[in-house]
Amino acid sequence: MRRYLVRLFVLMGAYIAILIGAKLAFPHVPPRGVLAYALALAPALPLIGVFWAVFRLLVEERDEYLRLLLVRQTLFATAFCLVVMTVWEWLQNFDLVPPGNGGFGTAFWWFVGLGLGGLFNKLTIGDAGDCS
């Protein structure tokens, strides 16, 4: 768990720094061409790293019971995210909600699902493990 927390701290620190840099660069020194795409995608890289860190935690966890809780939590997060995004897309298909999602993309809903997955474990098994 300690390695996971260090990875998470480093990745989220990088995310904040890169996001602030990209948000400041676009209005003041607007990049063009490939550089614009690279700068726009740069904040996504640490978030992708967080997904990797969560799955490394699953692989590295030695206690089978804690691993079971983590697997249930990540499966819940994945299902929750898929449900939210599917509903949103269908509402968009019929012009019932505006295009886009106001910045609340798939990663955001997956992370919300992780928190809810810990709560789900607590309510159904009585234990949320070390991650909740």
mmCIF file of N, CA and C in Angstrom:
data_model
loop_
_atom_site.group_PDB
_atom_site.id
_atom_site.type_symbol
_atom_site.label_atom_id
_atom_site.label_comp_id
_atom_site.label_asym_id
_atom_site.label_seq_id
_atom_site.Cartn_x
_atom_site.Cartn_y
_atom_site.Cartn_z
ATOM 1 N N MET A 1 0.825 -1.187 0.000
ATOM 2 C CA MET A 1 0.000 0.000 0.000
ATOM 3 C C MET A 1 0.871 1.254 0.000
ATOM 4 N N ARG A 2 2.001 1.202 0.678
ATOM 5 C CA ARG A 2 2.880 2.369 0.759
ATOM 6 C C ARG A 2 3.369 2.781 -0.630
ATOM 7 N N ARG A 3 3.779 1.804 -1.443
ATOM 8 C CA ARG A 3 4.243 2.123 -2.804
ATOM 9 C C ARG A 3 3.121 2.748 -3.624
ATOM 10 N N TYR A 4 1.909 2.245 -3.455
ATOM 11 C CA TYR A 4 0.756 2.806 -4.154
ATOM 12 C C TYR A 4 0.561 4.266 -3.773
ATOM 13 N N LEU A 5 0.626 4.556 -2.486
ATOM 14 C CA LEU A 5 0.420 5.930 -2.030
ATOM 15 C C LEU A 5 1.511 6.863 -2.548
ATOM 16 N N VAL A 6 2.749 6.388 -2.590
ATOM 17 C CA VAL A 6 3.839 7.204 -3.149
ATOM 18 C C VAL A 6 3.591 7.445 -4.631
ATOM 19 N N ARG A 7 3.243 6.391 -5.358
ATOM 20 C CA ARG A 7 2.948 6.542 -6.792
ATOM 21 C C ARG A 7 1.811 7.537 -7.005
ATOM 22 N N LEU A 8 0.757 7.397 -6.218
ATOM 23 C CA LEU A 8 -0.399 8.278 -6.341
ATOM 24 C C LEU A 8 -0.015 9.728 -6.054
ATOM 25 N N PHE A 9 0.768 9.957 -5.015
ATOM 26 C CA PHE A 9 1.209 11.306 -4.661
ATOM 27 C C PHE A 9 2.031 11.922 -5.787
ATOM 28 N N VAL A 10 2.976 11.172 -6.333
ATOM 29 C CA VAL A 10 3.829 11.674 -7.418
ATOM 30 C C VAL A 10 2.998 11.952 -8.670
ATOM 31 N N LEU A 11 2.146 11.013 -9.033
ATOM 32 C CA LEU A 11 1.337 11.181 -10.250
ATOM 33 C C LEU A 11 0.352 12.340 -10.131
ATOM 34 N N MET A 12 -0.291 12.484 -8.990
ATOM 35 C CA MET A 12 -1.243 13.586 -8.835
ATOM 36 C C MET A 12 -0.520 14.928 -8.748
ATOM 37 N N GLY A 13 0.678 14.945 -8.161
ATOM 38 C CA GLY A 13 1.486 16.170 -8.170
ATOM 39 C C GLY A 13 1.864 16.564 -9.586
ATOM 40 N N ALA A 14 2.264 15.573 -10.378
ATOM 41 C CA ALA A 14 2.594 15.832 -11.785
ATOM 42 C C ALA A 14 1.360 16.302 -12.543
ATOM 43 N N TYR A 15 0.217 15.697 -12.260
ATOM 44 C CA TYR A 15 -1.030 16.091 -12.923
ATOM 45 C C TYR A 15 -1.343 17.560 -12.655
ATOM 46 N N ILE A 16 -1.266 17.963 -11.399
ATOM 47 C CA ILE A 16 -1.571 19.352 -11.041
ATOM 48 C C ILE A 16 -0.605 20.308 -11.731
ATOM 49 N N ALA A 17 0.691 19.991 -11.685
ATOM 50 C CA ALA A 17 1.692 20.870 -12.304
ATOM 51 C C ALA A 17 1.497 20.969 -13.815
ATOM 52 N N ILE A 18 1.290 19.841 -14.467
ATOM 53 C CA ILE A 18 1.121 19.836 -15.928
ATOM 54 C C ILE A 18 -0.178 20.531 -16.323
ATOM 55 N N LEU A 19 -1.244 20.275 -15.577
ATOM 56 C CA LEU A 19 -2.528 20.905 -15.887
ATOM 57 C C LEU A 19 -2.442 22.427 -15.755
ATOM 58 N N ILE A 20 -1.846 22.901 -14.675
ATOM 59 C CA ILE A 20 -1.698 24.349 -14.498
ATOM 60 C C ILE A 20 -0.847 24.933 -15.615
ATOM 61 N N GLY A 21 0.257 24.264 -15.941
ATOM 62 C CA GLY A 21 1.115 24.741 -17.032
ATOM 63 C C GLY A 21 0.383 24.804 -18.361
ATOM 64 N N ALA A 22 -0.364 23.768 -18.672
ATOM 65 C CA ALA A 22 -1.095 23.732 -19.945
ATOM 66 C C ALA A 22 -2.191 24.789 -19.978
ATOM 67 N N LYS A 23 -2.928 24.931 -18.866
ATOM 68 C CA LYS A 23 -4.008 25.922 -18.821
ATOM 69 C C LYS A 23 -3.464 27.351 -18.917
ATOM 70 N N LEU A 24 -2.280 27.593 -18.376
ATOM 71 C CA LEU A 24 -1.674 28.924 -18.478
ATOM 72 C C LEU A 24 -1.087 29.170 -19.861
ATOM 73 N N ALA A 25 -0.544 28.130 -20.473
ATOM 74 C CA ALA A 25 0.120 28.289 -21.774
ATOM 75 C C ALA A 25 -0.871 28.588 -22.891
ATOM 76 N N PHE A 26 -1.998 27.925 -22.900
ATOM 77 C CA PHE A 26 -2.932 28.075 -24.027
ATOM 78 C C PHE A 26 -3.417 29.510 -24.228
ATOM 79 N N PRO A 27 -3.864 30.219 -23.198
ATOM 80 C CA PRO A 27 -4.335 31.585 -23.458
ATOM 81 C C PRO A 27 -3.209 32.602 -23.655
ATOM 82 N N HIS A 28 -2.052 32.378 -23.029
ATOM 83 C CA HIS A 28 -0.978 33.372 -23.082
ATOM 84 C C HIS A 28 -0.016 33.172 -24.241
ATOM 85 N N VAL A 29 0.337 31.948 -24.516
ATOM 86 C CA VAL A 29 1.238 31.620 -25.627
ATOM 87 C C VAL A 29 0.608 30.446 -26.369
ATOM 88 N N PRO A 30 -0.428 30.705 -27.156
ATOM 89 C CA PRO A 30 -1.166 29.600 -27.780
ATOM 90 C C PRO A 30 -0.276 28.727 -28.672
ATOM 91 N N PRO A 31 -0.138 27.459 -28.314
ATOM 92 C CA PRO A 31 0.645 26.564 -29.166
ATOM 93 C C PRO A 31 -0.130 26.232 -30.434
ATOM 94 N N ARG A 32 0.601 25.817 -31.453
ATOM 95 C CA ARG A 32 -0.028 25.484 -32.735
ATOM 96 C C ARG A 32 0.421 24.096 -33.183
ATOM 97 N N GLY A 33 -0.399 23.502 -34.024
ATOM 98 C CA GLY A 33 -0.044 22.226 -34.644
ATOM 99 C C GLY A 33 0.133 21.105 -33.643
ATOM 100 N N VAL A 34 1.178 20.326 -33.864
ATOM 101 C CA VAL A 34 1.453 19.144 -33.041
ATOM 102 C C VAL A 34 1.692 19.533 -31.586
ATOM 103 N N LEU A 35 2.343 20.666 -31.366
ATOM 104 C CA LEU A 35 2.613 21.114 -29.999
ATOM 105 C C LEU A 35 1.311 21.352 -29.229
ATOM 106 N N ALA A 36 0.306 21.890 -29.892
ATOM 107 C CA ALA A 36 -0.989 22.116 -29.241
ATOM 108 C C ALA A 36 -1.602 20.789 -28.800
ATOM 109 N N TYR A 37 -1.534 19.790 -29.661
ATOM 110 C CA TYR A 37 -2.080 18.477 -29.305
ATOM 111 C C TYR A 37 -1.288 17.853 -28.159
ATOM 112 N N ALA A 38 0.031 17.957 -28.226
ATOM 113 C CA ALA A 38 0.876 17.387 -27.175
ATOM 114 C C ALA A 38 0.595 18.053 -25.829
ATOM 115 N N LEU A 39 0.484 19.377 -25.833
ATOM 116 C CA LEU A 39 0.229 20.102 -24.592
ATOM 117 C C LEU A 39 -1.176 19.815 -24.057
ATOM 118 N N ALA A 40 -2.142 19.676 -24.940
ATOM 119 C CA ALA A 40 -3.514 19.373 -24.517
ATOM 120 C C ALA A 40 -3.618 17.965 -23.930
ATOM 121 N N LEU A 41 -2.834 17.039 -24.456
ATOM 122 C CA LEU A 41 -2.884 15.650 -23.978
ATOM 123 C C LEU A 41 -1.983 15.402 -22.768
ATOM 124 N N ALA A 42 -1.038 16.276 -22.522
ATOM 125 C CA ALA A 42 -0.072 16.072 -21.437
ATOM 126 C C ALA A 42 -0.729 15.839 -20.072
ATOM 127 N N PRO A 43 -1.775 16.587 -19.684
ATOM 128 C CA PRO A 43 -2.386 16.317 -18.374
ATOM 129 C C PRO A 43 -3.026 14.929 -18.267
ATOM 130 N N ALA A 44 -3.347 14.319 -19.381
ATOM 131 C CA ALA A 44 -3.947 12.980 -19.340
ATOM 132 C C ALA A 44 -2.929 11.916 -18.945
ATOM 133 N N LEU A 45 -1.663 12.155 -19.214
ATOM 134 C CA LEU A 45 -0.649 11.129 -18.950
ATOM 135 C C LEU A 45 -0.555 10.748 -17.470
ATOM 136 N N PRO A 46 -0.501 11.706 -16.531
ATOM 137 C CA PRO A 46 -0.489 11.286 -15.125
ATOM 138 C C PRO A 46 -1.772 10.562 -14.702
ATOM 139 N N LEU A 47 -2.909 10.939 -15.282
ATOM 140 C CA LEU A 47 -4.149 10.223 -14.950
ATOM 141 C C LEU A 47 -4.085 8.780 -15.437
ATOM 142 N N ILE A 48 -3.521 8.585 -16.605
ATOM 143 C CA ILE A 48 -3.312 7.224 -17.106
ATOM 144 C C ILE A 48 -2.371 6.485 -16.162
ATOM 145 N N GLY A 49 -1.387 7.203 -15.640
ATOM 146 C CA GLY A 49 -0.480 6.629 -14.650
ATOM 147 C C GLY A 49 -1.203 6.200 -13.385
ATOM 148 N N VAL A 50 -2.231 6.941 -12.979
ATOM 149 C CA VAL A 50 -3.008 6.563 -11.795
ATOM 150 C C VAL A 50 -3.733 5.243 -12.042
ATOM 151 N N PHE A 51 -4.276 5.070 -13.251
ATOM 152 C CA PHE A 51 -4.897 3.778 -13.579
ATOM 153 C C PHE A 51 -3.867 2.659 -13.427
ATOM 154 N N TRP A 52 -2.668 2.893 -13.950
ATOM 155 C CA TRP A 52 -1.584 1.911 -13.834
ATOM 156 C C TRP A 52 -1.280 1.639 -12.360
ATOM 157 N N ALA A 53 -1.220 2.687 -11.537
ATOM 158 C CA ALA A 53 -0.902 2.524 -10.117
ATOM 159 C C ALA A 53 -1.958 1.676 -9.407
ATOM 160 N N VAL A 54 -3.216 1.888 -9.739
ATOM 161 C CA VAL A 54 -4.290 1.093 -9.128
ATOM 162 C C VAL A 54 -4.134 -0.376 -9.518
ATOM 163 N N PHE A 55 -3.864 -0.624 -10.773
ATOM 164 C CA PHE A 55 -3.733 -2.013 -11.208
ATOM 165 C C PHE A 55 -2.437 -2.645 -10.703
ATOM 166 N N ARG A 56 -1.383 -1.851 -10.501
ATOM 167 C CA ARG A 56 -0.169 -2.374 -9.858
ATOM 168 C C ARG A 56 -0.489 -2.774 -8.424
ATOM 169 N N LEU A 57 -1.311 -1.968 -7.757
ATOM 170 C CA LEU A 57 -1.711 -2.301 -6.391
ATOM 171 C C LEU A 57 -2.421 -3.654 -6.360
ATOM 172 N N LEU A 58 -3.278 -3.896 -7.336
ATOM 173 C CA LEU A 58 -3.967 -5.190 -7.404
ATOM 174 C C LEU A 58 -2.972 -6.337 -7.558
ATOM 175 N N VAL A 59 -1.976 -6.140 -8.393
ATOM 176 C CA VAL A 59 -0.985 -7.185 -8.651
ATOM 177 C C VAL A 59 -0.079 -7.389 -7.440
ATOM 178 N N GLU A 60 0.303 -6.309 -6.778
ATOM 179 C CA GLU A 60 1.275 -6.388 -5.686
ATOM 180 C C GLU A 60 0.662 -6.779 -4.344
ATOM 181 N N GLU A 61 -0.644 -6.651 -4.202
ATOM 182 C CA GLU A 61 -1.283 -6.977 -2.918
ATOM 183 C C GLU A 61 -1.127 -8.470 -2.634
ATOM 184 N N ARG A 62 -0.522 -8.791 -1.496
ATOM 185 C CA ARG A 62 -0.256 -10.188 -1.157
ATOM 186 C C ARG A 62 -1.424 -10.844 -0.415
ATOM 187 N N ASP A 63 -2.170 -10.055 0.316
ATOM 188 C CA ASP A 63 -3.293 -10.583 1.075
ATOM 189 C C ASP A 63 -4.480 -10.812 0.133
ATOM 190 N N GLU A 64 -4.925 -12.060 0.034
ATOM 191 C CA GLU A 64 -5.987 -12.399 -0.919
ATOM 192 C C GLU A 64 -7.310 -11.718 -0.590
ATOM 193 N N TYR A 65 -7.604 -11.562 0.683
ATOM 194 C CA TYR A 65 -8.855 -10.903 1.062
ATOM 195 C C TYR A 65 -8.832 -9.430 0.657
ATOM 196 N N LEU A 66 -7.724 -8.737 0.938
ATOM 197 C CA LEU A 66 -7.615 -7.332 0.531
ATOM 198 C C LEU A 66 -7.644 -7.204 -0.988
ATOM 199 N N ARG A 67 -7.016 -8.163 -1.682
ATOM 200 C CA ARG A 67 -7.057 -8.145 -3.148
ATOM 201 C C ARG A 67 -8.494 -8.317 -3.641
ATOM 202 N N LEU A 68 -9.253 -9.208 -3.006
ATOM 203 C CA LEU A 68 -10.667 -9.386 -3.357
ATOM 204 C C LEU A 68 -11.428 -8.070 -3.199
ATOM 205 N N LEU A 69 -11.205 -7.377 -2.095
ATOM 206 C CA LEU A 69 -11.875 -6.093 -1.879
ATOM 207 C C LEU A 69 -11.490 -5.083 -2.954
ATOM 208 N N LEU A 70 -10.212 -5.043 -3.305
ATOM 209 C CA LEU A 70 -9.748 -4.114 -4.345
ATOM 210 C C LEU A 70 -10.344 -4.456 -5.709
ATOM 211 N N VAL A 71 -10.411 -5.744 -6.013
ATOM 212 C CA VAL A 71 -10.994 -6.164 -7.296
ATOM 213 C C VAL A 71 -12.468 -5.784 -7.340
ATOM 214 N N ARG A 72 -13.198 -6.047 -6.268
ATOM 215 C CA ARG A 72 -14.614 -5.656 -6.219
ATOM 216 C C ARG A 72 -14.765 -4.145 -6.384
ATOM 217 N N GLN A 73 -13.882 -3.402 -5.739
ATOM 218 C CA GLN A 73 -13.940 -1.944 -5.800
ATOM 219 C C GLN A 73 -13.679 -1.441 -7.218
ATOM 220 N N THR A 74 -12.677 -2.000 -7.892
ATOM 221 C CA THR A 74 -12.368 -1.549 -9.256
ATOM 222 C C THR A 74 -13.433 -2.014 -10.248
ATOM 223 N N LEU A 75 -13.998 -3.199 -10.033
ATOM 224 C CA LEU A 75 -15.097 -3.635 -10.900
ATOM 225 C C LEU A 75 -16.319 -2.739 -10.720
ATOM 226 N N PHE A 76 -16.599 -2.369 -9.487
ATOM 227 C CA PHE A 76 -17.709 -1.455 -9.233
ATOM 228 C C PHE A 76 -17.444 -0.120 -9.924
ATOM 229 N N ALA A 77 -16.222 0.387 -9.796
ATOM 230 C CA ALA A 77 -15.863 1.665 -10.425
ATOM 231 C C ALA A 77 -16.034 1.600 -11.933
ATOM 232 N N THR A 78 -15.603 0.507 -12.527
ATOM 233 C CA THR A 78 -15.713 0.352 -13.980
ATOM 234 C C THR A 78 -17.174 0.294 -14.413
ATOM 235 N N ALA A 79 -17.972 -0.498 -13.713
ATOM 236 C CA ALA A 79 -19.395 -0.596 -14.058
ATOM 237 C C ALA A 79 -20.094 0.747 -13.863
ATOM 238 N N PHE A 80 -19.815 1.427 -12.764
ATOM 239 C CA PHE A 80 -20.419 2.729 -12.488
ATOM 240 C C PHE A 80 -20.075 3.728 -13.588
ATOM 241 N N CYS A 81 -18.807 3.776 -13.957
ATOM 242 C CA CYS A 81 -18.350 4.690 -15.006
ATOM 243 C C CYS A 81 -19.027 4.382 -16.337
ATOM 244 N N LEU A 82 -19.101 3.116 -16.686
ATOM 245 C CA LEU A 82 -19.747 2.731 -17.943
ATOM 246 C C LEU A 82 -21.227 3.106 -17.946
ATOM 247 N N VAL A 83 -21.901 2.925 -16.830
ATOM 248 C CA VAL A 83 -23.318 3.285 -16.748
ATOM 249 C C VAL A 83 -23.499 4.792 -16.909
ATOM 250 N N VAL A 84 -22.736 5.575 -16.156
ATOM 251 C CA VAL A 84 -22.870 7.038 -16.223
ATOM 252 C C VAL A 84 -22.596 7.543 -17.631
ATOM 253 N N MET A 85 -21.507 7.088 -18.236
ATOM 254 C CA MET A 85 -21.142 7.588 -19.565
ATOM 255 C C MET A 85 -22.112 7.097 -20.639
ATOM 256 N N THR A 86 -22.630 5.877 -20.501
ATOM 257 C CA THR A 86 -23.611 5.370 -21.467
ATOM 258 C C THR A 86 -24.895 6.183 -21.398
ATOM 259 N N VAL A 87 -25.384 6.435 -20.199
ATOM 260 C CA VAL A 87 -26.596 7.246 -20.036
ATOM 261 C C VAL A 87 -26.372 8.636 -20.618
ATOM 262 N N TRP A 88 -25.230 9.247 -20.309
ATOM 263 C CA TRP A 88 -24.938 10.594 -20.817
ATOM 264 C C TRP A 88 -24.918 10.614 -22.347
ATOM 265 N N GLU A 89 -24.272 9.632 -22.943
ATOM 266 C CA GLU A 89 -24.189 9.585 -24.408
ATOM 267 C C GLU A 89 -25.567 9.423 -25.043
ATOM 268 N N TRP A 90 -26.424 8.602 -24.442
ATOM 269 C CA TRP A 90 -27.762 8.437 -25.007
ATOM 270 C C TRP A 90 -28.586 9.707 -24.854
ATOM 271 N N LEU A 91 -28.420 10.388 -23.745
ATOM 272 C CA LEU A 91 -29.102 11.680 -23.598
ATOM 273 C C LEU A 91 -28.602 12.679 -24.640
ATOM 274 N N GLN A 92 -27.312 12.628 -24.940
ATOM 275 C CA GLN A 92 -26.758 13.493 -25.994
ATOM 276 C C GLN A 92 -27.319 13.123 -27.361
ATOM 277 N N ASN A 93 -27.467 11.835 -27.614
ATOM 278 C CA ASN A 93 -27.991 11.393 -28.913
ATOM 279 C C ASN A 93 -29.359 11.989 -29.219
ATOM 280 N N PHE A 94 -30.138 12.268 -28.186
ATOM 281 C CA PHE A 94 -31.469 12.830 -28.382
ATOM 282 C C PHE A 94 -31.528 14.312 -27.998
ATOM 283 N N ASP A 95 -30.355 14.943 -27.960
ATOM 284 C CA ASP A 95 -30.241 16.385 -27.687
ATOM 285 C C ASP A 95 -30.931 16.804 -26.386
ATOM 286 N N LEU A 96 -30.894 15.937 -25.383
ATOM 287 C CA LEU A 96 -31.486 16.259 -24.088
ATOM 288 C C LEU A 96 -30.476 16.877 -23.131
ATOM 289 N N VAL A 97 -29.205 16.704 -23.428
ATOM 290 C CA VAL A 97 -28.133 17.358 -22.669
ATOM 291 C C VAL A 97 -27.168 17.959 -23.679
ATOM 292 N N PRO A 98 -26.444 19.001 -23.292
ATOM 293 C CA PRO A 98 -25.529 19.629 -24.247
ATOM 294 C C PRO A 98 -24.351 18.712 -24.571
ATOM 295 N N PRO A 99 -23.715 18.941 -25.724
ATOM 296 C CA PRO A 99 -22.528 18.162 -26.071
ATOM 297 C C PRO A 99 -21.434 18.372 -25.028
ATOM 298 N N GLY A 100 -20.590 17.396 -24.915
ATOM 299 C CA GLY A 100 -19.531 17.460 -23.912
ATOM 300 C C GLY A 100 -20.078 17.064 -22.554
ATOM 301 N N ASN A 101 -19.233 17.182 -21.564
ATOM 302 C CA ASN A 101 -19.676 16.804 -20.225
ATOM 303 C C ASN A 101 -19.166 17.777 -19.169
ATOM 304 N N GLY A 102 -18.830 18.975 -19.584
ATOM 305 C CA GLY A 102 -18.406 19.992 -18.629
ATOM 306 C C GLY A 102 -17.111 19.679 -17.918
ATOM 307 N N GLY A 103 -16.275 18.862 -18.534
ATOM 308 C CA GLY A 103 -15.006 18.506 -17.916
ATOM 309 C C GLY A 103 -15.057 17.268 -17.043
ATOM 310 N N PHE A 104 -16.252 16.734 -16.835
ATOM 311 C CA PHE A 104 -16.368 15.528 -16.028
ATOM 312 C C PHE A 104 -16.361 14.326 -16.959
ATOM 313 N N GLY A 105 -15.174 13.889 -17.303
ATOM 314 C CA GLY A 105 -15.025 12.805 -18.256
ATOM 315 C C GLY A 105 -15.003 11.449 -17.592
ATOM 316 N N THR A 106 -14.643 10.492 -18.378
ATOM 317 C CA THR A 106 -14.645 9.102 -17.949
ATOM 318 C C THR A 106 -13.766 8.878 -16.723
ATOM 319 N N ALA A 107 -12.572 9.457 -16.701
ATOM 320 C CA ALA A 107 -11.673 9.261 -15.557
ATOM 321 C C ALA A 107 -12.318 9.764 -14.270
ATOM 322 N N PHE A 108 -12.946 10.917 -14.332
ATOM 323 C CA PHE A 108 -13.603 11.477 -13.150
ATOM 324 C C PHE A 108 -14.635 10.499 -12.598
ATOM 325 N N TRP A 109 -15.485 9.984 -13.474
ATOM 326 C CA TRP A 109 -16.541 9.079 -13.011
ATOM 327 C C TRP A 109 -15.970 7.755 -12.516
ATOM 328 N N TRP A 110 -14.839 7.308 -13.081
ATOM 329 C CA TRP A 110 -14.216 6.079 -12.600
ATOM 330 C C TRP A 110 -13.679 6.293 -11.187
ATOM 331 N N PHE A 111 -13.064 7.455 -10.955
ATOM 332 C CA PHE A 111 -12.551 7.742 -9.612
ATOM 333 C C PHE A 111 -13.694 7.874 -8.600
ATOM 334 N N VAL A 112 -14.797 8.486 -8.993
ATOM 335 C CA VAL A 112 -15.984 8.535 -8.129
ATOM 336 C C VAL A 112 -16.441 7.104 -7.836
ATOM 337 N N GLY A 113 -16.440 6.262 -8.873
ATOM 338 C CA GLY A 113 -16.830 4.865 -8.709
ATOM 339 C C GLY A 113 -15.922 4.108 -7.758
ATOM 340 N N LEU A 114 -14.627 4.449 -7.736
ATOM 341 C CA LEU A 114 -13.719 3.808 -6.779
ATOM 342 C C LEU A 114 -14.158 4.108 -5.346
ATOM 343 N N GLY A 115 -14.489 5.355 -5.103
ATOM 344 C CA GLY A 115 -14.964 5.713 -3.767
ATOM 345 C C GLY A 115 -16.260 5.002 -3.421
ATOM 346 N N LEU A 116 -17.185 4.990 -4.367
ATOM 347 C CA LEU A 116 -18.454 4.293 -4.140
ATOM 348 C C LEU A 116 -18.248 2.787 -4.014
ATOM 349 N N GLY A 117 -17.245 2.250 -4.720
ATOM 350 C CA GLY A 117 -16.937 0.827 -4.613
ATOM 351 C C GLY A 117 -16.464 0.455 -3.221
ATOM 352 N N GLY A 118 -15.692 1.334 -2.589
ATOM 353 C CA GLY A 118 -15.293 1.109 -1.200
ATOM 354 C C GLY A 118 -16.504 1.102 -0.279
ATOM 355 N N LEU A 119 -17.429 2.029 -0.526
ATOM 356 C CA LEU A 119 -18.672 2.071 0.250
ATOM 357 C C LEU A 119 -19.506 0.811 0.006
ATOM 358 N N PHE A 120 -19.566 0.376 -1.253
ATOM 359 C CA PHE A 120 -20.276 -0.860 -1.610
ATOM 360 C C PHE A 120 -19.702 -2.048 -0.835
ATOM 361 N N ASN A 121 -18.368 -2.145 -0.783
ATOM 362 C CA ASN A 121 -17.735 -3.220 -0.016
ATOM 363 C C ASN A 121 -18.129 -3.139 1.455
ATOM 364 N N LYS A 122 -18.103 -1.935 2.002
ATOM 365 C CA LYS A 122 -18.428 -1.751 3.423
ATOM 366 C C LYS A 122 -19.868 -2.165 3.712
ATOM 367 N N LEU A 123 -20.782 -1.806 2.813
ATOM 368 C CA LEU A 123 -22.194 -2.112 3.036
ATOM 369 C C LEU A 123 -22.540 -3.575 2.783
ATOM 370 N N THR A 124 -21.850 -4.229 1.846
ATOM 371 C CA THR A 124 -22.205 -5.605 1.491
ATOM 372 C C THR A 124 -21.376 -6.654 2.218
ATOM 373 N N ILE A 125 -20.120 -6.337 2.504
ATOM 374 C CA ILE A 125 -19.243 -7.298 3.182
ATOM 375 C C ILE A 125 -18.954 -6.858 4.616
ATOM 376 N N GLY A 126 -19.069 -5.563 4.857
ATOM 377 C CA GLY A 126 -18.773 -5.042 6.185
ATOM 378 C C GLY A 126 -17.344 -4.582 6.337
ATOM 379 N N ASP A 127 -16.597 -4.545 5.229
ATOM 380 C CA ASP A 127 -15.187 -4.158 5.275
ATOM 381 C C ASP A 127 -14.838 -3.429 3.989
ATOM 382 N N ALA A 128 -14.219 -2.273 4.122
ATOM 383 C CA ALA A 128 -13.812 -1.518 2.936
ATOM 384 C C ALA A 128 -12.334 -1.698 2.638
ATOM 385 N N GLY A 129 -11.601 -2.418 3.475
ATOM 386 C CA GLY A 129 -10.179 -2.628 3.240
ATOM 387 C C GLY A 129 -9.358 -1.408 3.603
ATOM 388 N N ASP A 130 -8.128 -1.369 3.087
ATOM 389 C CA ASP A 130 -7.195 -0.288 3.394
ATOM 390 C C ASP A 130 -7.370 0.929 2.508
ATOM 391 N N CYS A 131 -8.122 0.815 1.413
ATOM 392 C CA CYS A 131 -8.164 1.878 0.401
ATOM 393 C C CYS A 131 -9.348 2.812 0.551
ATOM 394 N N SER A 132 -10.162 2.628 1.552
ATOM 395 C CA SER A 132 -11.360 3.466 1.644
ATOM 396 C C SER A 132 -11.326 4.349 2.858
#
